[in-house]
Amino acid sequence: MSELIIVGAGLGAQSITLAGIEAIRRAEVVLYDRLIHPAICAQISCEALDVGKRPYDAHCRTQVQINALIIEQLQRGKRVVRLKGGDTSVFARTVEEVEAARSVGARVTLIPGVTSASSLVARVQGALTDRRSAAGVVFITGHTKVDNLETSYRWDALVNLGFTIVIYMGVRNMPVIRNQLLKHGMAATTPVLIGQSLETEQERIFSTTLDEVLSCIADRQISHPATIIIGEVAKLAEV
């Protein structure tokens, strides 16, 4: 029976799980993302296909094309590993790929990885929650399906929760995000932590405030891939 194993590879060479490495070594075909660390790719000894998507690049593979490729390989009876950066459960479009595999009767296994928000706070000796200031955490994306951030979220609810807010793929649309948070009552002095190219040689981490975040992004020339954390937990960051 054909099988799809979706593996979260984490960000660098150290944050993939042992189960993830074992799945790669047993694979017959690996479909890998753009940001997979070379040391992890070096573990691949079978057919490997680059299906990496690049933000705002209309010429890269679409998710529909990736799903079709998964189905094609599964119909060949292959054990397919879909190797994703970060974690399989956070903005990874995993459900669509699971549905594709199930449509042809394949067995499906998911192996979690380390998401960038966890990596970022670990690198500054912090946490996403703190019972003294943030009882919860919310993950949002700065690049939604309809690409209209002003109406994609209940910004008033996000602000009033008092939770840590983690933003993936948010650099380009940070002006909208910042303005909506301020408009709905978040303090301009709220701490912000930004991590770019985490767990790579190009890693950069910055500490700023909601009021100054746009200047920080512009002055430091921050671009994707970057993760942004907003909330009091960012105040404790050692940057």
C-alpha positions as a printed NumPy array, in Angstrom:
array([[  0.   ,   0.   ,   0.   ],
       [  1.345,   3.431,  -0.936],
       [  2.035,   5.863,   1.892],
       [  2.435,   9.597,   2.346],
       [  4.566,  10.673,   5.299],
       [  4.467,  14.408,   5.959],
       [  7.536,  15.437,   7.939],
       [  8.144,  18.739,   9.697],
       [ 11.857,  19.391,   9.242],
       [ 12.175,  22.334,  11.606],
       [ 14.307,  25.25 ,  10.466],
       [ 17.936,  24.25 ,  10.676],
       [ 19.901,  21.048,  10.828],
       [ 19.235,  20.322,  14.505],
       [ 15.473,  20.631,  14.991],
       [ 14.178,  17.715,  12.937],
       [ 13.048,  14.736,  15.013],
       [ 14.599,  11.279,  14.946],
       [ 11.32 ,  10.001,  13.512],
       [ 11.621,  12.533,  10.709],
       [ 15.16 ,  11.43 ,   9.844],
       [ 14.091,   7.772,   9.869],
       [ 11.208,   8.563,   7.496],
       [ 13.582,  10.275,   5.071],
       [ 15.944,   7.318,   5.095],
       [ 13.074,   4.894,   4.362],
       [ 11.492,   7.033,   1.638],
       [ 11.284,   6.074,  -2.012],
       [ 10.481,   9.623,  -3.122],
       [ 11.   ,  12.891,  -1.221],
       [  9.199,  16.103,  -2.14 ],
       [ 11.008,  18.873,  -0.3  ],
       [ 10.422,  22.555,   0.421],
       [ 12.658,  25.469,  -0.506],
       [ 14.074,  26.174,   2.958],
       [ 15.07 ,  22.67 ,   4.022],
       [ 18.583,  22.736,   5.481],
       [ 21.249,  21.157,   3.215],
       [ 22.342,  18.832,   6.046],
       [ 18.832,  17.353,   6.118],
       [ 18.691,  17.065,   2.328],
       [ 21.986,  15.164,   2.55 ],
       [ 20.077,  12.378,   4.321],
       [ 18.022,  11.742,   1.186],
       [ 19.23 ,   8.722,  -0.781],
       [ 16.245,   8.264,  -3.103],
       [ 14.545,  10.3  ,  -5.809],
       [ 14.17 ,  13.899,  -4.587],
       [ 11.964,  16.562,  -6.133],
       [ 12.15 ,  20.256,  -5.257],
       [  8.599,  21.563,  -4.802],
       [  9.566,  24.683,  -2.889],
       [  7.281,  27.669,  -3.123],
       [  8.691,  31.185,  -3.092],
       [  6.572,  34.003,  -1.659],
       [  4.948,  36.219,  -4.294],
       [  6.59 ,  34.235,  -7.136],
       [  3.954,  33.4  ,  -9.74 ],
       [  6.309,  30.993, -11.531],
       [  6.908,  28.498,  -8.714],
       [  4.832,  25.356,  -8.196],
       [  1.32 ,  25.903,  -6.934],
       [ -0.269,  23.85 ,  -4.177],
       [ -2.56 ,  22.261,  -6.758],
       [  0.499,  21.102,  -8.712],
       [  2.118,  19.731,  -5.554],
       [ -1.047,  17.831,  -4.668],
       [ -1.133,  16.367,  -8.171],
       [  2.5  ,  15.292,  -7.87 ],
       [  1.783,  13.602,  -4.537],
       [ -1.085,  11.68 ,  -6.137],
       [  1.063,  10.725,  -9.125],
       [  3.813,   9.288,  -6.918],
       [  1.363,   7.469,  -4.666],
       [ -0.342,   5.892,  -7.654],
       [  3.054,   4.494,  -8.59 ],
       [  2.938,   2.662,  -5.258],
       [  5.7  ,   4.752,  -3.695],
       [  6.432,   5.576,  -0.072],
       [  6.417,   9.362,  -0.382],
       [  7.899,  11.772,   2.143],
       [  6.634,  15.333,   1.929],
       [  9.373,  17.291,   3.689],
       [  8.198,  20.642,   5.035],
       [ 10.074,  23.413,   6.798],
       [  9.013,  24.093,  10.368],
       [  6.047,  22.149,  11.726],
       [  3.397,  20.262,   9.78 ],
       [  0.534,  21.895,  11.692],
       [  1.277,  25.623,  11.322],
       [  0.437,  27.305,   7.997],
       [  1.811,  24.319,   6.106],
       [ -1.253,  23.429,   3.979],
       [ -0.917,  19.925,   5.358],
       [ -4.648,  19.176,   5.317],
       [ -4.805,  19.662,   1.548],
       [ -1.999,  17.163,   1.042],
       [ -3.589,  14.667,   3.427],
       [ -6.819,  14.949,   1.447],
       [ -4.924,  14.372,  -1.807],
       [ -3.367,  11.179,  -0.425],
       [ -6.659,   9.902,   0.953],
       [ -8.322,  10.472,  -2.413],
       [ -6.232,   7.616,  -3.841],
       [ -6.514,   5.384,  -0.796],
       [ -2.99 ,   5.921,   0.493],
       [ -1.955,   5.544,   4.116],
       [ -0.973,   8.856,   5.763],
       [  1.427,   9.58 ,   8.632],
       [  2.298,  13.002,  10.08 ],
       [  5.549,  13.681,  11.93 ],
       [  5.635,  17.094,  13.658],
       [  8.591,  19.465,  13.572],
       [  9.645,  22.639,  15.39 ],
       [  7.837,  25.751,  14.214],
       [  9.7  ,  29.05 ,  13.787],
       [  7.932,  30.792,  16.682],
       [  9.2  ,  28.172,  19.129],
       [ 12.681,  28.416,  17.665],
       [ 12.689,  32.201,  17.909],
       [ 11.724,  32.431,  21.585],
       [ 14.111,  29.611,  22.463],
       [ 16.992,  31.491,  20.897],
       [ 16.323,  34.516,  23.107],
       [ 15.678,  32.42 ,  26.231],
       [ 12.002,  33.257,  26.255],
       [  8.603,  31.637,  25.819],
       [  5.396,  32.237,  23.901],
       [  3.333,  32.337,  27.081],
       [  3.953,  33.608,  30.592],
       [  1.326,  33.249,  33.294],
       [  2.171,  36.757,  34.543],
       [  1.502,  38.524,  31.227],
       [  0.238,  36.212,  28.472],
       [ -2.064,  33.306,  29.265],
       [ -2.256,  32.202,  25.631],
       [ -0.879,  32.596,  22.14 ],
       [ -2.504,  33.213,  18.756],
       [ -0.927,  32.349,  15.394],
       [ -1.926,  34.394,  12.35 ],
       [ -0.569,  34.835,   8.85 ],
       [  0.179,  38.096,   7.116],
       [ -0.692,  36.57 ,   3.759],
       [ -4.268,  35.277,   3.736],
       [ -6.148,  33.503,   0.969],
       [ -8.214,  36.57 ,   0.089],
       [ -5.251,  38.875,   0.826],
       [ -7.426,  41.432,   2.599],
       [ -6.007,  41.596,   6.089],
       [ -8.235,  44.447,   7.221],
       [-11.243,  42.119,   7.145],
       [ -9.554,  38.713,   7.545],
       [ -9.34 ,  38.927,  11.345],
       [-11.327,  40.306,  14.257],
       [ -8.59 ,  42.747,  15.199],
       [-10.519,  44.023,  18.211],
       [-10.737,  40.46 ,  19.534],
       [ -7.033,  39.847,  18.962],
       [ -6.141,  42.964,  20.915],
       [ -8.592,  42.356,  23.754],
       [ -7.495,  38.758,  24.317],
       [ -4.208,  39.98 ,  25.736],
       [ -2.464,  36.963,  24.222],
       [  0.906,  36.794,  22.508],
       [  0.412,  37.252,  18.749],
       [  2.681,  35.343,  16.382],
       [  2.708,  36.435,  12.745],
       [  4.002,  34.246,   9.95 ],
       [  4.716,  35.701,   6.489],
       [  3.978,  39.155,   7.841],
       [  6.846,  41.412,   6.759],
       [  5.3  ,  42.626,   3.529],
       [  1.939,  43.461,   5.104],
       [  3.233,  44.652,   8.449],
       [  1.991,  48.217,   7.817],
       [ -1.592,  46.911,   7.691],
       [ -1.104,  44.647,  10.714],
       [  0.487,  47.405,  12.802],
       [ -2.192,  49.936,  11.883],
       [ -5.032,  47.532,  12.689],
       [ -3.571,  46.623,  16.07 ],
       [ -3.046,  50.271,  17.   ],
       [ -6.485,  51.227,  15.673],
       [ -8.129,  48.653,  17.932],
       [ -6.331,  49.703,  21.087],
       [ -2.992,  47.922,  21.344],
       [ -0.385,  50.107,  23.039],
       [  2.269,  51.595,  20.768],
       [  4.891,  50.518,  23.297],
       [  3.982,  46.812,  23.011],
       [  7.211,  44.815,  22.564],
       [  7.9  ,  43.135,  19.214],
       [ 10.45 ,  40.438,  18.416],
       [ 11.483,  39.665,  14.827],
       [ 13.501,  36.659,  13.702],
       [ 14.771,  36.386,  10.14 ],
       [ 16.301,  33.265,   8.531],
       [ 16.326,  31.464,  11.876],
       [ 18.802,  28.631,  12.428],
       [ 20.826,  29.57 ,   9.352],
       [ 24.095,  31.473,   8.869],
       [ 21.992,  34.489,   7.849],
       [ 20.002,  34.525,  11.099],
       [ 19.137,  37.941,  12.502],
       [ 16.978,  38.766,  15.533],
       [ 15.675,  42.208,  16.455],
       [ 13.763,  43.669,  19.385],
       [ 11.529,  46.695,  18.817],
       [  8.052,  48.038,  19.639],
       [  4.789,  48.138,  17.733],
       [  5.251,  51.87 ,  17.188],
       [  8.744,  51.428,  15.732],
       [  8.357,  48.091,  13.953],
       [  8.059,  49.559,  10.448],
       [ 11.2  ,  51.62 ,  10.915],
       [ 13.004,  48.537,  12.196],
       [ 11.972,  46.497,   9.163],
       [ 13.002,  49.258,   6.762],
       [ 16.255,  50.257,   8.481],
       [ 17.412,  46.67 ,   8.991],
       [ 16.181,  45.597,   5.55 ],
       [ 14.262,  42.672,   7.026],
       [ 12.659,  40.383,   4.481],
       [ 11.118,  36.91 ,   4.393],
       [ 11.46 ,  34.329,   5.779],
       [ 10.75 ,  36.081,   9.069],
       [  8.612,  35.446,  12.136],
       [  7.183,  38.289,  14.21 ],
       [  6.097,  37.976,  17.846],
       [  4.048,  40.741,  19.465],
       [  3.326,  40.929,  23.18 ],
       [  4.777,  41.364,  26.642],
       [  6.722,  38.093,  26.409],
       [  8.951,  39.802,  23.817],
       [ 10.07 ,  42.284,  26.486],
       [ 12.106,  39.549,  28.171],
       [ 14.05 ,  38.75 ,  25.006],
       [ 17.821,  38.763,  25.203],
       [ 18.773,  40.15 ,  21.795]])
